[in-house]
Amino acid sequence: MTQEATRQRERKEKLEDILVVDCDVHVHESPKELIPYCEMPWRVALENIQDVQEFYLDIPGFSPGTTAYEAVFPSGQEGRKMVHDAEQMRRELDEIHVDLGVLFPDHFLKIPVIAQTEYAAALARAYNAWLLDKWCDVEKGLLGCILACPQDPEDAAREIEKYANESGMVGVFLPCAGLERLWGHRQYDPIYEAAQAADLPVLLHSVTVIHPVFPFNTQQFETEFGRHICSHTFSMMANIVHMITTGVPVRYPDLRVAVTEAGISWVPFLMHKMDREYVERRREVPFLEDKPSTYLKKMYFATQPVEEPENLGDLVTMMNLYDGEDNTIFASDWPHHDFDHPSKVHQVPFTNEVRRKVFGENALRLFNMDANGNRLNLR
Amino acid sequence: MTREREEHVIGNVSDFPEGSHRLVKVGRREIGVFNVGGDFYGLPNVCPHQTGPLCEGKPPLGTLVSRRENDWRFEWVHDGEIVACPWHGLEYHIPTGRCIAYPSVTLRRYEVVVEGDEVKVRL
């Protein structure tokens, strides 16, 4: 009997019996919530907008969104769900069998579009302090990411250093939506240095915006359908290409990098496009000591929004194309409109071993923590 | 069992000034012969990438590298020692045959010797 045949006959482990680390869930921050955590004079601005009408990920002076550009029809989709406190998050994650959840913001997914550097940095500091105070709780399995403000990399590095030894903070969030200079730019070196020194992984996350920077000049699309695809997937590809071509993975060899909310099907595409380009243009990227796909394969890729091919086995094939057994991580994106219930990924015909890796074990390695969410690198 | 090596005269020293290269035909082989600073090297005229005419391009140039010791700034190195395939630009270090982009790839090297005024390829 071949090993493969033996594997096929093994009993599929139940979701309830598998460690599920959810690498992307969203807390809801609002101007009002952050007021006590925000410094002057920016606190005054938050007080001024605390009662304005909030649209989905869209508050003037806080998180400019797409509402300004189109007709705003009522919708039956419950895609406007928000999680307002840690208890609600724990309860809802329990309902979808998630053991450990890694926290990202709602509105500040698009903090890069804030034009005032000092305001953006103050918001990031307020958010980090609020997140640690109100949300991060290893006992509850709620683990935070330090928001790195791209407008002020030096300040972001200080924030990473400040929270480096907080047990509740397990990573660094690199916001991508509307980012002016892609994450490979050397202005961000202080962030990577601080993250690597703290042994905290960096996680890229985007969201839909209309903004005059690539690839967010999405005003050409009349639909969220088009904008949404570009804002997430194209943004990840642009940033990853930029990071690899400026040598981030070579210059920071111990830095762990993860990509969220872009699915996984583009990874083989990007791998082959970069390797082909490398043949011709190595001298433009002399940082690289090996072909680009080598570095791409060392990054981690979150499943959500998971592709849903008719034959779910195609997902296994796509993962195999980038040797994804050890670097694919589960994410639900709870509570956002396009979240994935773990039962969907559970249907993918993995072996039990690979299923356990994707649902939890790979994430434990990414965050260097144990199955209870305890960081193994606290000093 | 060692095979007797063949020697083929491919020209006069004056045919290969320093910094130049020429394509010569030895039997069915096309060999690029390079004079790098007075040292002679022979490489096959076939790029392993897509069989491009590797040695038919411009005279040898240098290339760019970056190193931590220099804060990852670009540096121009191996001046006069790099041949780039005219098709896709894949670069090789002439003295060693090493592919710059893929260090695991090394070209076959033909021994080129100068005896008197004659330049010979040993197969």
Coordinates of C-alpha atoms in Angstrom, one line a residue:
Chain A
M1 CA 0.0 0.0 0.0
T2 CA 1.5 3.4 -1.0
Q3 CA 1.8 6.2 1.5
E4 CA -0.6 8.2 -0.6
A5 CA -3.3 5.6 -0.5
T6 CA -2.9 5.3 3.3
R7 CA -3.3 9.0 3.6
Q8 CA -6.5 9.1 1.6
R9 CA -8.0 6.6 3.9
E10 CA -7.2 8.5 7.1
R11 CA -10.2 9.9 8.9
K12 CA -10.6 13.6 8.4
E13 CA -10.0 15.5 11.6
K14 CA -12.9 17.6 12.8
L15 CA -12.6 21.4 12.9
E16 CA -13.3 21.4 16.6
D17 CA -10.3 19.1 17.2
I18 CA -7.8 21.3 15.3
L19 CA -6.0 24.4 16.6
V20 CA -7.4 27.3 14.6
V21 CA -5.3 30.5 14.5
D22 CA -7.2 33.2 12.7
C23 CA -4.6 35.6 11.3
D24 CA -7.0 38.4 10.4
V25 CA -9.9 39.6 12.5
H26 CA -11.1 43.2 12.9
V27 CA -11.7 45.3 15.9
H28 CA -13.9 48.4 15.5
E29 CA -12.2 51.6 16.4
S30 CA -14.0 54.9 16.3
P31 CA -13.1 58.5 16.9
K32 CA -15.0 58.4 20.2
E33 CA -13.2 55.3 21.5
L34 CA -9.8 56.7 20.8
I35 CA -10.3 60.2 22.3
P36 CA -8.9 59.2 25.7
Y37 CA -5.8 57.7 24.1
C38 CA -5.1 60.6 21.7
E39 CA -2.7 63.4 22.3
M40 CA -3.5 67.1 21.9
P41 CA -4.2 68.8 19.6
W42 CA -5.5 65.8 17.6
R43 CA -7.8 64.8 20.4
V44 CA -9.8 68.0 19.7
A45 CA -10.3 66.8 16.1
L46 CA -11.5 63.4 17.3
E47 CA -14.0 65.1 19.6
N48 CA -15.2 67.2 16.8
I49 CA -16.1 64.2 14.6
Q50 CA -17.2 61.8 17.3
D51 CA -20.9 62.1 16.3
V52 CA -20.7 62.2 12.5
Q53 CA -22.5 59.6 10.6
E54 CA -20.4 56.5 10.0
F55 CA -20.5 54.6 6.8
Y56 CA -18.8 51.3 6.3
L57 CA -15.1 52.0 6.9
D58 CA -15.8 55.5 6.0
I59 CA -15.7 58.5 8.4
P60 CA -14.7 62.0 7.3
G61 CA -11.4 63.1 8.9
F62 CA -10.8 59.6 10.1
S63 CA -10.9 57.1 7.3
P64 CA -12.0 58.6 4.0
G65 CA -13.8 56.0 2.0
T66 CA -15.6 55.4 -1.3
T67 CA -18.9 56.7 -0.1
A68 CA -18.1 60.1 -1.5
Y69 CA -17.9 58.8 -5.1
E70 CA -21.1 56.8 -5.6
A71 CA -24.8 56.3 -4.9
V72 CA -25.3 54.9 -1.4
F73 CA -28.1 52.3 -1.7
P74 CA -29.4 50.4 1.3
S75 CA -28.4 46.7 1.2
G76 CA -29.6 43.5 2.7
Q77 CA -26.2 42.1 3.0
E78 CA -25.1 42.1 6.7
G79 CA -21.7 43.3 5.6
R80 CA -21.7 46.2 8.0
K81 CA -21.0 44.1 11.0
M82 CA -18.6 45.4 13.6
V83 CA -17.0 44.0 16.7
H84 CA -17.0 46.5 19.5
D85 CA -15.3 44.9 22.4
A86 CA -13.1 41.9 23.4
E87 CA -16.0 40.0 24.9
Q88 CA -18.0 40.2 21.7
M89 CA -14.9 39.1 19.7
R90 CA -14.2 36.1 21.9
R91 CA -17.9 35.0 21.8
E92 CA -18.1 35.3 18.0
L93 CA -14.7 33.6 17.4
D94 CA -15.9 30.8 19.6
E95 CA -18.9 30.4 17.3
I96 CA -16.7 29.9 14.3
H97 CA -14.2 27.6 16.1
V98 CA -11.3 30.0 16.2
D99 CA -8.9 29.5 19.1
L100 CA -6.6 32.5 18.6
G101 CA -7.4 35.6 16.7
V102 CA -4.9 38.2 15.4
L103 CA -6.4 41.7 15.6
F104 CA -6.4 44.3 12.8
P105 CA -8.3 47.6 12.8
D106 CA -11.3 48.5 10.7
H107 CA -10.9 52.2 9.7
F108 CA -7.2 52.4 10.1
L109 CA -6.7 49.8 7.3
K110 CA -6.6 53.0 5.3
I111 CA -4.5 55.2 7.5
P112 CA -2.1 55.8 4.7
V113 CA -4.6 58.1 3.0
I114 CA -4.4 60.6 5.8
A115 CA -2.5 63.5 4.4
Q116 CA -1.2 65.0 7.7
T117 CA 1.8 63.0 8.9
E118 CA 1.6 64.1 12.5
Y119 CA -2.2 63.4 12.7
A120 CA -1.7 59.9 11.2
A121 CA 1.1 59.2 13.6
A122 CA -1.0 60.4 16.6
L123 CA -3.9 58.2 15.4
A124 CA -1.5 55.2 15.2
R125 CA -0.2 55.8 18.7
A126 CA -3.7 56.2 20.1
Y127 CA -4.8 53.0 18.3
N128 CA -1.9 51.0 19.6
A129 CA -2.4 52.1 23.2
W130 CA -6.2 51.5 23.0
L131 CA -5.7 48.1 21.4
L132 CA -3.4 46.9 24.1
D133 CA -5.6 48.3 26.8
K134 CA -9.0 47.2 25.6
W135 CA -8.4 44.2 23.4
C136 CA -5.1 42.3 23.6
D137 CA -5.6 39.4 26.0
V138 CA -3.6 36.2 25.7
E139 CA -6.1 34.4 28.1
K140 CA -8.9 35.3 25.7
G141 CA -6.8 34.3 22.7
L142 CA -6.9 37.9 21.3
L143 CA -3.5 39.0 20.0
G144 CA -2.7 42.4 18.6
C145 CA -0.6 43.8 15.8
I146 CA 1.2 47.1 16.3
L147 CA 0.0 49.6 13.7
A148 CA 3.1 51.0 11.9
C149 CA 2.3 54.4 10.5
P150 CA 3.9 54.6 7.1
Q151 CA 3.8 58.4 7.1
D152 CA 6.2 58.5 10.0
P153 CA 8.5 55.4 9.9
E154 CA 10.7 56.7 12.7
D155 CA 7.7 57.0 15.0
A156 CA 6.4 53.6 13.9
A157 CA 9.8 52.1 14.9
R158 CA 9.5 53.7 18.3
E159 CA 6.0 52.2 18.7
I160 CA 7.4 48.7 17.8
E161 CA 10.2 49.2 20.4
K162 CA 7.6 50.4 22.9
Y163 CA 5.4 47.3 22.6
A164 CA 8.1 44.8 21.7
N165 CA 7.8 42.9 25.0
E166 CA 4.0 43.1 25.5
S167 CA 2.8 39.6 25.6
G168 CA -0.5 40.7 23.9
M169 CA 1.3 42.1 20.8
V170 CA 2.4 39.5 18.4
G171 CA 3.1 41.3 15.1
V172 CA 3.4 44.5 13.2
F173 CA 0.6 45.6 10.8
L174 CA 1.8 47.3 7.6
P175 CA -1.2 49.2 6.2
C176 CA -1.3 49.1 2.4
A177 CA -4.5 50.9 1.2
G178 CA -3.6 54.2 -0.5
L179 CA 0.1 53.8 0.4
E180 CA 2.1 56.6 -1.2
R181 CA 5.5 54.8 -1.2
L182 CA 5.4 51.0 -1.4
W183 CA 6.7 49.0 1.5
G184 CA 10.0 48.3 -0.1
H185 CA 11.1 51.9 0.1
R186 CA 14.1 52.4 2.2
Q187 CA 12.4 55.1 4.2
Y188 CA 10.8 52.1 6.0
D189 CA 14.0 50.5 7.0
P190 CA 13.6 51.7 10.7
I191 CA 10.3 49.7 10.8
Y192 CA 11.9 46.5 9.5
E193 CA 14.9 46.9 11.8
A194 CA 12.7 47.3 14.8
A195 CA 10.5 44.4 13.9
Q196 CA 13.4 42.1 13.2
A197 CA 15.0 43.1 16.5
A198 CA 11.8 42.5 18.4
D199 CA 11.3 39.2 16.5
L200 CA 7.8 40.4 15.5
P201 CA 6.6 39.5 12.0
V202 CA 5.2 42.1 9.7
L203 CA 1.8 41.6 8.2
L204 CA 0.6 43.4 5.1
H205 CA -3.1 44.2 4.8
S206 CA -5.0 46.3 2.3
V207 CA -8.6 47.4 1.8
T208 CA -10.6 49.2 -1.0
V209 CA -10.0 52.9 -1.4
I210 CA -10.0 55.4 -4.2
H211 CA -6.7 57.2 -4.0
P212 CA -4.3 58.6 -6.6
V213 CA -1.5 56.1 -6.0
F214 CA -0.9 52.7 -7.7
P215 CA -2.9 50.5 -7.6
F216 CA -5.6 52.5 -5.9
N217 CA -6.5 54.9 -8.7
T218 CA -9.6 52.7 -8.8
Q219 CA -11.9 55.5 -9.8
Q220 CA -11.9 53.9 -13.3
F221 CA -14.1 51.1 -11.9
E222 CA -17.7 51.9 -11.5
T223 CA -18.1 49.0 -9.2
E224 CA -16.9 47.7 -5.9
F225 CA -16.5 44.4 -7.8
G226 CA -13.5 45.8 -9.7
R227 CA -12.1 48.0 -7.0
H228 CA -12.1 45.3 -4.4
I229 CA -10.1 42.9 -6.4
C230 CA -7.5 45.5 -7.3
S231 CA -7.3 47.1 -3.9
H232 CA -6.4 43.9 -2.2
T233 CA -4.7 41.5 -4.6
F234 CA -2.9 44.1 -6.8
S235 CA -1.7 46.0 -3.7
M236 CA -0.2 42.9 -2.2
M237 CA 1.6 42.0 -5.4
A238 CA 2.9 45.6 -5.8
N239 CA 4.2 45.7 -2.3
I240 CA 5.7 42.2 -2.4
V241 CA 7.4 42.9 -5.7
H242 CA 8.7 46.2 -4.4
M243 CA 10.0 44.7 -1.1
I244 CA 11.8 41.9 -3.0
T245 CA 13.3 44.2 -5.6
T246 CA 14.7 46.5 -2.9
G247 CA 16.1 43.5 -1.1
V248 CA 14.0 43.7 2.1
P249 CA 14.2 39.9 2.6
V250 CA 18.0 40.0 2.0
R251 CA 18.6 43.0 4.1
Y252 CA 16.5 41.7 7.0
P253 CA 17.0 37.9 6.7
D254 CA 15.3 37.1 10.0
L255 CA 12.2 39.2 9.3
R256 CA 9.1 37.2 8.8
V257 CA 6.6 38.6 6.4
A258 CA 2.9 37.7 6.0
V259 CA 0.3 38.8 3.5
T260 CA -3.4 38.9 4.4
E261 CA -6.7 39.2 2.6
A262 CA -5.5 38.6 -1.0
G263 CA -6.2 34.9 -1.3
I264 CA -3.4 32.6 -2.6
S265 CA -3.9 32.1 -6.3
W266 CA -1.7 35.0 -7.4
V267 CA 1.3 33.6 -5.5
P268 CA 2.4 31.1 -8.2
F269 CA 1.8 33.8 -10.9
L270 CA 4.0 36.3 -9.1
M271 CA 6.7 33.7 -8.4
H272 CA 7.1 32.9 -12.1
K273 CA 6.8 36.4 -13.3
M274 CA 9.6 37.6 -11.0
D275 CA 11.9 34.6 -11.8
R276 CA 11.5 35.3 -15.5
E277 CA 12.3 39.0 -15.0
Y278 CA 15.3 38.1 -12.9
V279 CA 17.0 36.3 -15.8
E280 CA 17.1 39.6 -17.7
R281 CA 17.3 42.2 -15.0
R282 CA 19.3 40.8 -12.1
R283 CA 21.6 43.8 -12.1
E284 CA 18.7 46.1 -11.2
V285 CA 18.1 44.0 -8.1
P286 CA 21.7 43.1 -7.1
F287 CA 20.6 42.7 -3.5
L288 CA 19.2 39.3 -4.3
E289 CA 21.4 36.3 -3.7
D290 CA 19.0 33.9 -5.3
K291 CA 16.0 34.0 -7.6
P292 CA 13.1 36.0 -6.4
S293 CA 10.8 33.1 -5.8
T294 CA 13.1 31.8 -3.1
Y295 CA 12.3 34.9 -1.0
L296 CA 8.6 34.8 -1.9
K297 CA 8.3 31.2 -0.7
K298 CA 9.7 32.3 2.7
M299 CA 6.7 34.6 3.2
Y300 CA 3.4 33.6 4.7
F301 CA 0.1 33.8 2.8
A302 CA -3.3 34.0 4.4
T303 CA -6.2 32.1 2.8
Q304 CA -8.9 34.6 2.9
P305 CA -10.8 35.4 0.7
V306 CA -10.2 31.9 -0.2
E307 CA -10.7 31.0 -3.9
E308 CA -13.6 28.7 -4.4
P309 CA -12.9 26.6 -7.4
E310 CA -15.5 23.9 -8.4
N311 CA -12.9 21.3 -7.6
L312 CA -11.5 22.3 -4.2
G313 CA -8.6 20.1 -5.0
D314 CA -7.4 22.9 -7.2
L315 CA -6.6 24.8 -4.1
V316 CA -4.2 22.1 -3.0
T317 CA -2.6 22.2 -6.5
M318 CA -2.3 26.0 -6.3
M319 CA -0.6 25.8 -2.9
N320 CA 1.7 23.1 -4.1
L321 CA 2.9 25.4 -6.9
Y322 CA 4.5 27.7 -4.3
D323 CA 5.4 24.9 -1.8
G324 CA 2.7 26.3 0.4
E325 CA 2.3 23.5 2.9
D326 CA 4.4 25.4 5.4
N327 CA 3.6 29.0 4.7
T328 CA -0.1 29.1 4.1
I329 CA -2.0 30.4 7.1
F330 CA -5.7 30.5 7.8
A331 CA -7.6 33.8 8.1
S332 CA -11.3 34.5 8.4
D333 CA -11.4 38.3 8.2
W334 CA -14.2 38.3 10.8
P335 CA -16.5 40.2 10.9
H336 CA -16.1 41.7 7.4
H337 CA -18.5 41.1 4.5
D338 CA -16.2 38.7 2.7
F339 CA -15.2 36.7 5.7
D340 CA -14.4 32.9 5.4
H341 CA -15.9 30.5 7.8
P342 CA -13.2 27.9 8.7
S343 CA -15.6 25.2 7.5
K344 CA -14.9 26.3 3.9
V345 CA -11.1 25.8 4.2
H346 CA -11.9 22.6 6.2
Q347 CA -13.5 21.2 3.1
V348 CA -10.3 21.5 1.1
P349 CA -8.9 18.0 0.5
F350 CA -5.7 18.4 2.5
T351 CA -4.1 15.6 4.4
N352 CA -4.8 15.9 8.1
E353 CA -1.1 16.9 8.6
V354 CA -1.4 19.8 6.1
R355 CA -4.8 20.8 7.4
R356 CA -3.3 21.2 10.9
K357 CA -0.4 23.2 9.5
V358 CA -2.7 25.6 7.5
F359 CA -5.2 26.1 10.3
G360 CA -2.7 26.7 13.1
E361 CA 0.8 25.3 13.1
N362 CA 2.2 27.6 10.4
A363 CA 0.8 30.6 12.2
L364 CA 2.5 29.6 15.4
R365 CA 5.8 29.6 13.6
L366 CA 5.0 32.9 12.0
F367 CA 4.3 34.5 15.4
N368 CA 6.8 32.4 17.3
M369 CA 4.2 31.5 19.9
D370 CA 2.8 28.4 21.5
A371 CA -0.7 27.0 21.0
N372 CA -2.1 29.1 23.8
G373 CA -0.9 32.3 22.2
N374 CA 2.1 32.8 24.5
R375 CA 5.0 34.4 22.7
L376 CA 8.2 32.4 22.9
N377 CA 10.5 35.3 22.3
L378 CA 9.6 37.7 25.2
R379 CA 12.7 39.0 27.0
Chain B
M1 CA 41.5 6.2 -19.5
T2 CA 42.6 9.7 -20.4
R3 CA 41.9 11.0 -23.9
E4 CA 44.6 12.8 -25.8
R5 CA 43.5 16.5 -25.9
E6 CA 43.2 18.1 -29.2
E7 CA 44.7 21.5 -29.9
H8 CA 43.3 23.9 -32.5
V9 CA 45.0 27.0 -33.6
I10 CA 42.4 29.7 -33.8
G11 CA 44.5 32.8 -34.7
N12 CA 47.3 35.1 -33.9
V13 CA 47.7 37.0 -30.6
S14 CA 47.2 40.2 -32.5
D15 CA 43.7 39.0 -33.5
F16 CA 42.7 39.2 -29.8
P17 CA 43.6 42.6 -28.3
E18 CA 43.0 43.1 -24.6
G19 CA 39.3 43.7 -23.7
S20 CA 38.1 42.1 -27.0
H21 CA 36.4 38.9 -27.8
R22 CA 35.9 36.8 -30.9
L23 CA 33.8 34.0 -32.0
V24 CA 35.7 31.0 -33.4
K25 CA 34.5 27.8 -34.9
V26 CA 36.3 24.6 -33.8
G27 CA 34.8 21.6 -35.6
R28 CA 31.1 22.0 -34.9
R29 CA 31.6 24.0 -31.8
E30 CA 31.2 27.8 -31.6
I31 CA 33.5 29.2 -28.9
G32 CA 33.7 32.7 -27.7
V33 CA 37.4 33.6 -27.0
F34 CA 38.0 36.5 -24.6
N35 CA 41.1 38.4 -23.7
V36 CA 40.5 39.8 -20.3
G37 CA 43.6 41.8 -19.2
G38 CA 46.0 39.5 -21.0
D39 CA 44.3 36.2 -19.8
F40 CA 42.5 34.1 -22.4
Y41 CA 39.2 32.4 -21.8
G42 CA 36.9 30.3 -23.9
L43 CA 33.2 29.9 -23.4
P44 CA 30.5 28.1 -25.4
N45 CA 28.4 30.3 -27.7
V46 CA 25.2 28.9 -26.2
C47 CA 23.3 30.4 -23.3
P48 CA 21.8 27.6 -21.2
H49 CA 18.7 29.8 -20.7
Q50 CA 17.2 29.6 -24.1
T51 CA 20.2 28.7 -26.3
G52 CA 20.9 32.4 -27.2
P53 CA 24.2 33.2 -28.9
L54 CA 25.9 34.1 -25.7
C55 CA 29.2 35.3 -27.0
E56 CA 28.0 37.4 -30.0
G57 CA 27.1 40.4 -27.9
K58 CA 29.0 43.5 -26.9
P59 CA 32.6 43.4 -25.5
P60 CA 32.7 42.4 -21.9
L61 CA 31.5 44.9 -19.4
G62 CA 31.1 44.9 -15.6
T63 CA 28.0 44.4 -13.5
L64 CA 26.2 45.7 -10.4
V65 CA 26.2 44.1 -7.0
S66 CA 25.3 45.3 -3.5
R67 CA 26.6 44.3 -0.1
R68 CA 25.7 44.8 3.5
E69 CA 29.2 46.2 4.2
N70 CA 28.4 49.1 1.8
D71 CA 24.8 49.7 3.1
W72 CA 23.5 47.8 0.1
R73 CA 24.4 50.6 -2.3
F74 CA 25.0 49.6 -5.9
E75 CA 28.6 48.9 -6.8
W76 CA 30.1 48.3 -10.3
V77 CA 32.3 45.2 -10.2
H78 CA 34.0 42.7 -12.4
D79 CA 34.7 45.4 -14.9
G80 CA 35.6 43.9 -18.3
E81 CA 34.8 40.4 -17.0
I82 CA 31.1 40.0 -17.6
V83 CA 29.5 38.8 -20.8
A84 CA 25.8 39.2 -21.2
C85 CA 23.7 37.1 -23.6
P86 CA 22.3 39.4 -26.3
W87 CA 19.0 37.7 -26.2
H88 CA 17.8 38.0 -22.5
G89 CA 20.8 39.6 -20.8
L90 CA 21.7 36.7 -18.5
E91 CA 25.2 37.6 -17.2
Y92 CA 28.2 35.3 -16.8
H93 CA 31.6 35.9 -15.2
I94 CA 34.1 35.1 -18.0
P95 CA 37.0 33.9 -15.9
T96 CA 34.9 31.4 -13.9
G97 CA 32.0 30.7 -16.2
R98 CA 29.7 31.4 -13.3
C99 CA 26.2 32.7 -14.0
I100 CA 25.7 35.9 -11.9
A101 CA 21.9 35.4 -11.4
Y102 CA 22.1 31.7 -10.8
P103 CA 25.3 30.8 -9.0
S104 CA 24.6 27.1 -9.3
V105 CA 24.9 27.4 -13.1
T106 CA 28.4 27.4 -14.5
L107 CA 29.3 27.3 -18.1
R108 CA 31.8 24.8 -19.6
R109 CA 35.1 26.6 -20.0
Y110 CA 37.5 25.9 -22.9
E111 CA 41.2 26.2 -22.2
V112 CA 42.8 28.8 -24.4
V113 CA 46.6 28.9 -24.5
V114 CA 49.1 31.2 -26.2
E115 CA 52.1 29.6 -27.7
G116 CA 54.5 31.9 -29.4
D117 CA 52.2 34.1 -31.6
E118 CA 49.5 31.4 -31.8
V119 CA 46.3 31.2 -29.9
K120 CA 45.0 27.7 -29.4
V121 CA 41.9 26.1 -28.0
R122 CA 42.4 22.8 -26.2
L123 CA 39.5 20.4 -26.3

